[in-house]
XYZ file of C-alpha atoms in Angstrom:
599
model
C -23.715 11.348 0.222
C -21.363 8.365 0.012
C -22.982 7.248 -3.253
C -22.571 10.769 -4.646
C -18.862 10.715 -3.803
C -18.438 7.301 -5.412
C -20.200 8.532 -8.516
C -17.940 11.556 -8.702
C -14.871 9.379 -8.298
C -15.815 7.335 -11.343
C -15.483 10.484 -13.433
C -12.000 11.284 -12.222
C -8.563 10.009 -13.074
C -5.092 10.974 -14.340
C -3.271 12.982 -16.996
C 0.454 12.285 -17.240
C 3.105 12.354 -19.927
C 6.507 10.771 -20.238
C 7.970 14.279 -20.508
C 6.604 15.229 -17.072
C 7.784 11.951 -15.579
C 11.354 12.371 -16.800
C 11.689 16.110 -16.396
C 10.461 16.406 -12.792
C 7.338 18.021 -11.487
C 6.441 21.551 -10.412
C 5.358 22.089 -6.829
C 1.632 22.041 -6.138
C 1.917 25.548 -4.704
C 3.936 28.430 -6.126
C 5.825 30.090 -3.306
C 4.235 33.368 -2.353
C 0.713 32.474 -3.517
C -1.777 33.854 -1.002
C -5.148 32.385 -0.059
C -7.625 33.413 2.606
C -10.388 31.123 3.862
C -12.899 33.492 5.437
C -16.131 33.104 7.366
C -15.659 29.468 8.330
C -15.599 27.649 11.648
C -12.136 26.247 12.322
C -11.621 22.917 14.058
C -7.850 22.981 14.344
C -7.285 19.269 15.020
C -5.861 19.708 18.522
C -9.115 19.099 20.369
C -9.668 22.792 21.093
C -13.260 24.004 20.624
C -14.211 24.993 17.097
C -14.176 28.766 16.554
C -14.909 31.350 13.904
C -11.620 32.281 12.259
C -9.888 33.280 9.051
C -7.086 31.077 7.755
C -4.339 32.794 5.746
C -2.222 30.552 3.507
C 1.069 31.613 1.923
C 2.502 29.127 -0.552
C 2.214 25.657 0.929
C 2.057 26.833 4.569
C -0.471 28.335 6.936
C 0.628 31.872 7.725
C -1.977 32.876 10.309
C -5.218 31.782 11.972
C -7.481 34.147 13.867
C -10.918 35.732 14.179
C -10.075 39.275 13.049
C -7.298 38.867 10.499
C -7.000 41.301 7.633
C -6.968 39.584 4.267
C -3.621 40.328 2.551
C -3.762 42.380 -0.600
C -3.901 40.182 -3.683
C -4.967 37.048 -1.798
C -7.486 34.705 -3.397
C -10.531 34.535 -1.117
C -12.367 31.287 -0.434
C -15.776 31.951 1.079
C -16.238 29.360 3.854
C -19.287 30.910 5.486
C -21.490 28.245 7.064
C -18.792 25.622 6.625
C -16.200 23.867 8.752
C -12.459 24.052 8.117
C -10.400 21.098 9.338
C -6.886 19.746 8.813
C -6.682 17.186 6.034
C -7.297 13.652 7.259
C -4.722 10.881 7.692
C -5.008 7.201 6.836
C -2.091 5.325 8.386
C -2.752 1.957 6.744
C -3.759 1.414 3.114
C -2.848 -0.917 0.263
C -2.716 0.580 -3.236
C -3.288 -2.783 -4.834
C -4.842 -3.872 -8.149
C -7.266 -5.955 -6.080
C -8.733 -2.855 -4.400
C -11.569 -0.443 -5.167
C -10.553 1.594 -7.117
C -7.768 -0.580 -8.498
C -5.376 1.822 -10.228
C -3.042 4.447 -8.794
C -4.570 7.598 -10.343
C -8.098 6.610 -9.357
C -7.008 5.625 -5.846
C -5.358 9.021 -5.470
C -8.540 10.759 -6.635
C -10.629 8.765 -4.175
C -8.578 9.946 -1.218
C -8.570 13.565 -2.372
C -12.359 13.521 -2.781
C -12.708 12.182 0.758
C -10.491 14.890 2.250
C -7.663 12.467 3.049
C -4.427 14.340 2.437
C -1.790 11.992 3.945
C -1.840 8.264 3.236
C 0.499 5.434 4.223
C 0.768 2.767 1.513
C 1.823 -0.684 2.737
C 1.568 -2.508 -0.570
C 4.461 -1.535 -2.810
C 7.803 -3.282 -3.166
C 10.716 -0.935 -2.369
C 11.880 -1.019 -6.012
C 8.740 0.887 -6.910
C 9.138 3.731 -4.391
C 11.144 6.118 -6.586
C 9.142 5.713 -9.822
C 5.866 5.882 -7.931
C 6.910 9.078 -6.202
C 7.613 10.601 -9.619
C 4.259 9.379 -10.921
C 2.321 10.736 -7.954
C 4.004 14.128 -8.394
C 2.312 14.347 -11.805
C -1.124 13.518 -10.366
C -3.615 15.174 -8.106
C -2.869 13.070 -5.063
C -2.507 13.062 -1.307
C 0.922 12.895 0.278
C 1.773 9.192 0.039
C 4.192 7.735 2.580
C 5.719 4.476 1.344
C 6.121 1.720 3.910
C 8.621 -1.151 3.588
C 7.609 -4.524 5.021
C 9.557 -6.945 7.198
C 8.208 -10.284 8.433
C 9.306 -13.729 9.574
C 9.875 -16.679 7.212
C 6.409 -17.991 6.458
C 4.882 -15.138 8.457
C 2.020 -12.830 7.643
C 3.095 -10.725 4.660
C 5.765 -13.246 3.677
C 3.148 -15.792 2.690
C 2.510 -13.959 -0.587
C 5.640 -11.863 -1.174
C 9.217 -12.762 -1.983
C 12.148 -11.103 -0.210
C 12.334 -8.298 -2.741
C 8.782 -7.478 -1.666
C 8.723 -8.398 2.044
C 12.034 -9.056 3.811
C 12.077 -12.151 6.037
C 14.078 -12.199 9.264
C 14.128 -14.379 12.379
C 17.035 -13.160 14.527
C 18.382 -9.836 15.823
C 21.453 -9.841 13.566
C 19.195 -9.995 10.523
C 17.162 -7.008 11.746
C 19.880 -4.412 11.201
C 20.860 -6.072 7.920
C 17.251 -5.675 6.745
C 17.229 -1.980 7.646
C 20.561 -1.444 5.892
C 19.173 -3.184 2.821
C 16.223 -0.788 2.751
C 18.146 2.463 3.214
C 18.835 3.045 -0.520
C 15.081 2.981 -1.152
C 14.362 5.722 1.432
C 11.131 4.331 2.866
C 8.983 6.691 4.907
C 8.188 4.051 7.519
C 8.554 0.358 8.318
C 5.815 -2.220 8.813
C 6.710 -5.218 10.939
C 4.533 -8.315 10.854
C 4.958 -9.324 14.490
C 1.841 -11.405 14.922
C 1.360 -14.905 13.528
C -2.179 -15.222 14.879
C -4.394 -15.359 11.819
C -7.687 -14.544 13.504
C -7.957 -18.042 14.975
C -8.361 -19.524 11.486
C -4.805 -20.933 11.315
C -2.210 -21.773 13.972
C 0.122 -19.097 15.292
C 3.477 -20.456 14.152
C 5.202 -17.354 12.813
C 5.176 -14.574 15.424
C 8.381 -12.525 15.667
C 10.393 -13.104 18.844
C 10.906 -10.087 21.088
C 14.681 -9.852 20.764
C 14.384 -9.618 16.997
C 11.532 -7.126 17.303
C 13.500 -4.917 19.706
C 16.544 -4.919 17.411
C 14.436 -4.141 14.362
C 12.567 -1.243 15.983
C 15.823 0.239 17.306
C 17.475 0.003 13.880
C 14.473 1.590 12.148
C 14.376 4.425 14.672
C 18.105 4.982 14.212
C 17.380 5.382 10.500
C 14.651 7.919 11.281
C 11.713 5.711 10.315
C 8.558 5.280 12.401
C 7.474 1.682 12.925
C 3.973 0.328 12.494
C 3.184 -3.312 13.210
C 0.669 -5.922 12.182
C -0.538 -6.843 15.665
C -3.929 -8.364 16.452
C -3.574 -10.015 19.867
C -3.222 -8.540 23.336
C -0.003 -10.383 24.167
C 1.667 -9.288 20.931
C 0.434 -5.756 21.599
C 2.293 -5.832 24.895
C 5.421 -7.041 23.096
C 5.076 -4.225 20.551
C 4.832 -1.647 23.328
C 7.849 -3.075 25.141
C 9.802 -2.714 21.879
C 8.687 0.942 21.591
C 6.768 0.413 18.344
C 5.171 3.699 17.286
C 1.831 2.364 16.063
C 0.070 -0.926 16.662
C -1.712 -1.331 13.352
C -4.987 -3.300 13.626
C -7.149 -3.821 16.653
C -6.362 -6.253 19.450
C -9.161 -8.743 19.142
C -8.331 -12.152 20.570
C -9.655 -11.252 24.050
C -10.826 -8.240 26.074
C -7.865 -6.251 27.299
C -7.440 -5.989 31.077
C -6.181 -3.183 33.300
C -2.722 -4.677 33.705
C -2.188 -4.869 29.945
C -3.474 -1.328 29.457
C -1.100 -0.086 32.160
C 1.856 -1.748 30.442
C 1.037 -0.229 27.049
C 0.377 3.170 28.632
C 3.917 3.175 29.954
C 5.269 3.484 26.423
C 4.827 5.971 23.579
C 2.912 3.423 21.531
C -0.403 4.248 19.876
C -3.146 2.218 18.240
C -4.555 2.525 14.708
C -7.312 -0.090 14.939
C -8.539 -0.391 11.290
C -12.057 -1.187 12.460
C -13.327 -0.683 8.904
C -11.608 -3.824 7.671
C -13.193 -5.933 10.423
C -16.701 -4.494 10.302
C -19.289 -7.301 10.034
C -21.435 -7.181 6.945
C -18.752 -5.751 4.677
C -18.503 -8.998 2.733
C -20.741 -9.745 -0.232
C -23.585 -12.242 0.258
C -21.701 -14.806 -1.822
C -18.504 -14.563 0.281
C -17.051 -18.013 1.113
C -17.763 -17.924 4.861
C -20.050 -20.250 6.787
C -22.351 -19.232 9.621
C -19.786 -20.109 12.303
C -17.104 -17.942 10.686
C -19.566 -15.079 10.279
C -20.401 -15.210 14.004
C -16.698 -15.368 14.782
C -16.041 -12.199 12.732
C -18.794 -10.375 14.601
C -17.449 -11.478 17.992
C -13.904 -10.337 17.141
C -15.194 -6.975 15.934
C -17.001 -6.430 19.223
C -13.839 -7.363 21.122
C -11.807 -4.992 18.947
C -14.255 -2.124 19.545
C -14.281 -2.849 23.292
C -10.472 -2.735 23.414
C -10.348 0.529 21.451
C -12.754 2.078 23.957
C -10.735 0.863 26.949
C -7.374 1.899 25.517
C -8.654 5.329 24.516
C -10.159 5.906 27.956
C -6.746 5.096 29.452
C -5.079 7.793 27.345
C -3.399 5.547 24.791
C -3.194 7.591 21.544
C -5.594 6.494 18.808
C -4.849 7.104 15.128
C -6.898 6.480 12.016
C -6.199 3.628 9.612
C -8.387 1.363 7.501
C -6.483 -1.361 5.607
C -8.220 0.028 2.504
C -7.510 -1.953 -0.627
C -8.453 -5.191 1.086
C -11.734 -6.927 0.258
C -14.670 -4.502 0.172
C -12.694 -1.710 1.856
C -12.933 1.133 -0.633
C -10.244 3.777 -0.739
C -11.271 7.189 0.566
C -14.777 6.558 1.824
C -13.499 3.857 4.197
C -11.370 6.464 5.976
C -14.522 8.469 6.595
C -16.281 5.295 7.714
C -13.461 4.578 10.179
C -14.311 7.824 11.968
C -17.897 6.659 12.369
C -16.721 3.331 13.773
C -14.404 5.057 16.247
C -17.354 7.078 17.498
C -19.406 3.894 17.834
C -16.506 2.388 19.786
C -16.653 5.192 22.339
C -14.757 8.231 21.078
C -16.590 11.502 20.780
C -16.896 13.029 17.312
C -14.310 15.628 18.290
C -11.915 12.924 19.544
C -12.332 10.950 16.317
C -11.355 14.047 14.309
C -8.286 14.535 16.493
C -7.398 10.884 15.884
C -7.601 11.477 12.124
C -5.454 14.610 12.219
C -2.993 15.717 14.900
C -2.900 12.392 16.778
C -2.086 10.420 13.626
C 0.525 13.004 12.648
C 2.150 12.745 16.073
C 2.208 8.926 16.035
C 4.208 8.858 12.791
C 6.440 11.823 13.665
C 4.874 14.242 11.145
C 3.286 16.623 13.635
C 6.037 19.199 13.053
C 4.772 19.498 9.481
C 1.042 18.795 9.345
C -2.013 17.556 11.201
C -3.225 20.842 12.722
C -4.371 24.264 11.583
C -1.658 26.498 13.007
C 0.955 28.921 11.662
C 3.843 27.100 9.996
C 1.875 23.917 9.384
C 1.449 22.543 5.872
C -1.707 23.934 4.296
C -3.534 20.631 3.857
C -7.103 21.663 4.571
C -10.553 20.152 4.380
C -13.721 22.233 4.082
C -16.996 20.435 4.830
C -20.632 21.362 5.166
C -21.859 20.874 8.710
C -20.232 20.410 12.100
C -18.431 17.047 12.126
C -17.143 17.619 15.699
C -20.798 17.339 16.737
C -22.111 14.935 14.072
C -19.329 12.774 12.654
C -21.291 11.817 9.525
C -20.868 15.387 8.310
C -17.315 14.306 7.382
C -18.809 12.873 4.189
C -20.025 16.343 3.113
C -16.757 17.389 1.508
C -16.937 20.855 -0.036
C -13.306 21.642 -0.859
C -9.863 20.131 -0.354
C -6.539 21.985 -0.345
C -3.168 20.223 -0.475
C 0.038 22.214 -0.096
C -2.018 25.403 -0.200
C -3.622 24.683 -3.541
C -7.350 24.198 -4.018
C -7.544 20.867 -5.830
C -11.043 19.533 -5.230
C -14.549 20.895 -4.883
C -16.220 24.222 -5.399
C -13.895 26.584 -7.252
C -11.226 23.993 -8.040
C -9.810 24.396 -11.564
C -10.679 20.904 -12.752
C -7.226 19.501 -12.067
C -8.645 16.055 -11.290
C -8.613 15.610 -15.077
C -4.942 14.810 -14.520
C -6.092 11.463 -13.129
C -7.958 10.309 -16.240
C -5.621 7.501 -17.342
C -5.086 4.252 -15.477
C -1.372 3.846 -16.133
C 1.631 5.793 -17.358
C 2.457 6.046 -21.062
C 4.433 3.044 -22.286
C 8.094 3.434 -23.197
C 10.305 1.486 -25.575
C 12.670 -1.051 -24.028
C 15.821 -2.694 -25.342
C 15.490 -6.283 -26.611
C 17.683 -7.911 -23.946
C 15.706 -8.621 -20.774
C 18.454 -10.504 -18.938
C 21.528 -12.584 -19.645
C 22.364 -12.820 -15.919
C 25.803 -11.280 -16.355
C 25.439 -8.085 -14.313
C 27.695 -8.328 -11.239
C 25.072 -6.610 -9.044
C 22.460 -9.264 -9.861
C 20.014 -6.838 -11.466
C 18.523 -7.571 -14.878
C 19.826 -6.104 -18.119
C 16.868 -3.683 -17.885
C 18.140 -2.550 -14.459
C 15.240 -4.144 -12.597
C 15.031 -6.648 -9.745
C 13.655 -10.099 -10.476
C 10.797 -11.349 -8.305
C 10.099 -14.883 -7.158
C 6.469 -15.898 -7.475
C 4.615 -18.775 -5.837
C 1.212 -19.772 -4.508
C 0.414 -17.819 -1.358
C -0.849 -18.836 2.027
C 0.326 -20.298 5.302
C 1.320 -23.508 3.510
C 2.988 -22.375 0.297
C 5.484 -23.785 -2.157
C 9.164 -23.274 -1.354
C 11.431 -21.707 -3.961
C 15.087 -20.788 -4.418
C 16.354 -18.801 -7.386
C 19.991 -17.866 -7.822
C 22.462 -16.832 -10.485
C 25.187 -19.455 -10.905
C 28.195 -19.850 -13.230
C 27.898 -22.180 -16.214
C 30.889 -23.488 -18.114
C 29.463 -22.783 -21.565
C 27.096 -19.862 -20.892
C 28.820 -17.567 -18.441
C 26.029 -17.212 -15.870
C 22.503 -18.576 -15.787
C 19.444 -18.327 -13.563
C 18.698 -21.507 -11.639
C 15.306 -22.189 -10.071
C 14.554 -25.025 -7.645
C 11.151 -25.485 -6.042
C 9.070 -27.895 -4.024
C 5.312 -27.723 -4.375
C 2.949 -27.306 -1.463
C 0.123 -29.748 -0.969
C -2.347 -27.868 -3.145
C -4.042 -28.452 -6.456
C -2.878 -25.062 -7.737
C 0.692 -25.041 -6.392
C 3.171 -23.188 -8.608
C 6.583 -21.527 -8.585
C 8.200 -19.135 -11.027
C 10.159 -15.968 -11.665
C 9.035 -12.520 -12.834
C 11.106 -10.096 -14.910
C 9.823 -6.525 -14.461
C 10.312 -4.434 -17.606
C 10.760 -1.262 -15.543
C 11.749 -0.544 -11.960
C 9.011 -1.750 -9.691
C 6.804 -2.569 -12.715
C 5.529 1.023 -12.675
C 6.160 2.269 -16.240
C 4.789 -0.144 -18.882
C 6.828 -1.215 -21.889
C 5.793 -0.763 -25.502
C 6.563 -4.082 -27.251
C 4.862 -3.247 -30.536
C 8.244 -3.274 -32.297
C 8.867 -6.931 -31.388
C 7.338 -10.206 -32.589
C 7.951 -12.403 -29.564
C 10.167 -13.437 -26.680
C 13.149 -15.793 -26.888
C 15.084 -17.580 -24.135
C 17.289 -20.598 -23.458
C 15.567 -23.183 -21.267
C 16.711 -26.318 -19.479
C 14.235 -28.301 -17.399
C 11.687 -31.046 -17.894
C 7.970 -30.550 -18.117
C 5.534 -27.817 -19.109
C 6.266 -24.172 -18.289
C 3.925 -21.223 -18.648
C 5.192 -17.982 -20.158
C 3.018 -15.043 -19.203
C 3.128 -11.370 -20.144
C 1.337 -9.132 -17.673
C -0.222 -5.803 -18.551
C -2.509 -3.415 -16.670
C -5.487 -5.562 -15.717
C -4.750 -8.254 -18.306
C -2.411 -11.205 -18.866
C -1.558 -13.364 -21.853
C 0.023 -16.805 -21.595
C 1.321 -19.770 -23.567
C 2.761 -23.143 -22.560
C 6.197 -24.340 -23.660
C 7.672 -27.801 -23.142
C 11.088 -28.111 -21.538
C 13.539 -30.985 -21.662
C 16.682 -32.271 -19.943
C 18.763 -30.606 -22.665
C 19.218 -26.898 -23.273
C 16.980 -25.537 -26.013
C 16.256 -22.107 -27.417
C 12.553 -21.260 -27.207
C 11.101 -18.778 -29.680
C 7.642 -17.779 -28.515
C 5.815 -15.439 -30.900
C 3.303 -13.110 -29.326
C 0.693 -14.575 -31.667
C 0.728 -17.766 -29.559
C -0.241 -15.957 -26.384
C -3.816 -16.467 -25.226
C -5.726 -14.045 -23.007
C -6.372 -15.123 -19.447
C -9.409 -14.409 -17.316
C -9.829 -14.617 -13.580
C -9.946 -12.591 -10.415
C -8.913 -9.015 -11.232
C -7.785 -10.081 -14.734
C -9.889 -9.308 -17.798
C -9.503 -11.422 -20.917
C -8.864 -9.286 -23.989
C -7.031 -9.502 -27.290
C -3.245 -9.232 -27.238
C -2.061 -5.664 -26.750
C 1.685 -5.049 -27.025
C 1.373 -1.354 -26.164
C 1.550 -1.674 -22.374
C 3.285 -4.644 -20.697
C 4.755 -4.614 -17.197
C 6.349 -8.030 -16.761
C 7.461 -11.295 -18.335
C 6.794 -14.277 -16.090
C 7.846 -17.925 -16.373
C 6.236 -20.372 -13.956
C 5.240 -23.992 -13.650
C 2.576 -26.019 -11.876
C 3.255 -29.499 -10.531
C 1.381 -31.899 -8.232
C 1.582 -31.228 -4.515
C 4.857 -32.344 -2.936
C 6.690 -32.645 -6.261
C 9.990 -30.911 -6.955
C 10.910 -28.885 -10.014
C 14.100 -27.402 -11.428
C 14.628 -24.970 -14.276
C 17.538 -23.058 -15.756
C 17.222 -19.933 -17.899
C 19.553 -17.802 -19.989
C 19.449 -15.058 -22.611
C 15.924 -13.711 -22.089
C 15.185 -11.278 -24.924
C 12.541 -9.889 -27.249
C 12.966 -10.427 -30.975
């Protein structure tokens, strides 16, 4: 069944237009539309026994549930005889990343819909992308996507690969409230805090968040109305998360078996666990994965510890939610959520308890239970129809028959083919003005009204980088970059200029011949233009004196590598202009830029 779902997903994708994006989207359900699901067995998500019942839907809400309901006149009837009706599933931890499977937003959305997952938390996007992505998703067939902003410690997990416009770094209580205030304009749906510096015993723990900072950050997020999920993988840090009243411990506790005293401490708080067992499951890596036999045994041992701790915490009444970390290596979107339910059952939950974890329990953990997560009057009509009885045999969750979101049938038998909306991989490109940035805006944003991103080699030991706009006697203001390379062969630092907010809408550069900028700084620099799944680059030589660089697009060469496909230059869809440099480990570099523009 899983292979059939994957095959179906490959045929689905997105239809969007710039007109829809700019004009706003219609609701998925017209108010007053009536549906009746009749003849099915309802598992309402609360843990109550499954029962024969009719479900009446009006608009985007459930109007009534009961065994002897009259079907309203004019209602569209969905015959659910012999089938199960469940609330749509939750996944509280995913990454909609170009490194995932699928790798593009429309196809990721389709994968979740086909798996019956109707509410998804995305941990991957920079806050700048929240608004344009919300508009994009409104034009797709997609689950409800809750965008999560990330906060870590300097050098901590999540900060090792993202600059502070992607993951905010803090290390003291005063900075916690400042971070929350900084995020308020972006209206995140939740906050992820990287509290745990333990990297699965592969690297030293030198970047865990101290408890005072964690307490201040959780309190500030709750004051803003945002639930808090943490990256927490050790028992001691799990106790700290509970003491700080974190809503969800994301990831399993796996450094050691949890004892009764620790369970009692966590039970004294309203903290739940979303263990993401799918991401830790042994055997998920390809045979050619770069792990030796010792590491492979270590992964298996940690997974067993994680499963043991899930079983113990669940037995003690600690709420369990469903999350997967999908988008990470070999964790496919959609089907991994279904797999997580299997792994929860293997860990000790009953099939019925696993379904509750994926529905009402997850909704309650992230403060959405007033709106969805159960089949009850007034709840959002996000419904999953499957063949079989998944509360008895959890693998029946793969047998998706139909999916409704906001009261509209969008997948499966009788659906009107709306998954054709997800046929493209990116939005239509738009024209952009020639000036990328002259660094003169008082708010620090680019001339294209975007936020620059620092870029550097990732990892625990990474290159350090400072970029800032400074005054210049002859040029007004310029961008200054100073970096020191980490001790790696591939160490690099640079700056990225998104051509649209959050690099969501691509730019059409077909009306230009190249890119021009003023450069000061010795040594070779790489200029790279990034498109969907492809990049093109050329090297320019800097000097101690200012010079104007004219780089025609004809000089750009296609790049190939992980998640990047080499292909001929295509000016029709470009997301970013990047300038970076590689130097030997430990070396310093400086660069100054001005007047970035297309010509």
